[in-house]
Amino acid sequence: MTIGMMNVIQIQRRIAQLQQQLLALGPLHPGSISEQYNVCGNPGCRCKDSKKPQKHGPYYQLSYTWQGKSSTRFLRPEQVEEMRQKVANYKRLRELMNEWVGLAVERERAERAEEKHHRGD
Ligand SMILES: [Zn+2]
């Protein structure tokens, strides 16, 4: 069922589903996780090998902007999986909220259309 073809009851049902999904979201965090590979200052190190340099890493970084302030910090390897889940949950939260707001707008439209229909004009 595409938006624009739903009646008020269908829209209400979908909003109720979204609310349940929002309640079920676990811990969340904004941002994204990136992997970094570095070169060190040690002249004889494998990261400086002329034929097959092997850089150090991966190092994991979390970057996010919240209330206008950007932050970046390193994650320990054992923190990465949990943070990936939190970042995914945040993305899901935004998707669910967007759909809810879209439905709220659509609901207003559908209500006006149905009132018009009942009045018979
Ligand atoms: Zn090195």
GROMACS .gro file of C-alpha atoms in nm, residues 27-69:
model
   43
   27PRO     CA    1   2.046   0.136   2.258
   28LEU     CA    2   2.141   0.383   1.989
   29HIS     CA    3   2.404   0.636   1.894
   30PRO     CA    4   2.435   0.882   1.605
   31GLY     CA    5   2.730   0.873   1.369
   32SER     CA    6   2.933   0.638   1.157
   33ILE     CA    7   3.227   0.406   1.215
   34SER     CA    8   3.533   0.417   0.993
   35GLU     CA    9   3.847   0.204   0.973
   36GLN     CA   10   4.192   0.361   0.971
   37TYR     CA   11   4.529   0.213   0.882
   38ASN     CA   12   4.838   0.400   0.999
   39VAL     CA   13   5.211   0.421   0.937
   40CYS     CA   14   5.432   0.458   1.244
   41GLY     CA   15   5.760   0.641   1.303
   42ASN     CA   16   5.974   0.329   1.337
   43PRO     CA   17   6.213   0.313   1.035
   44GLY     CA   18   6.251  -0.068   1.030
   45CYS     CA   19   5.882  -0.142   1.078
   46ARG     CA   20   5.672  -0.363   0.848
   47CYS     CA   21   5.454  -0.060   0.774
   48LYS     CA   22   5.754   0.095   0.590
   49ASP     CA   23   5.853  -0.216   0.393
   50SER     CA   24   5.944  -0.101   0.040
   51LYS     CA   25   5.795  -0.407  -0.134
   52LYS     CA   26   5.498  -0.503   0.076
   53PRO     CA   27   5.417  -0.243   0.342
   54GLN     CA   28   5.170  -0.363   0.600
   55LYS     CA   29   5.012  -0.067   0.773
   56HIS     CA   30   4.899  -0.083   1.135
   57GLY     CA   31   4.534  -0.129   1.201
   58PRO     CA   32   4.254  -0.137   1.156
   59TYR     CA   33   4.179   0.133   1.410
   60TYR     CA   34   3.812   0.211   1.446
   61GLN     CA   35   3.679   0.562   1.473
   62LEU     CA   36   3.332   0.681   1.561
   63SER     CA   37   3.239   1.020   1.413
   64TYR     CA   38   2.918   1.203   1.481
   65THR     CA   39   2.761   1.546   1.500
   66TRP     CA   40   2.517   1.622   1.776
   67GLN     CA   41   2.362   1.963   1.848
   68GLY     CA   42   2.597   2.127   1.603
   69LYS     CA   43   2.910   1.981   1.759
   0.00000   0.00000   0.00000
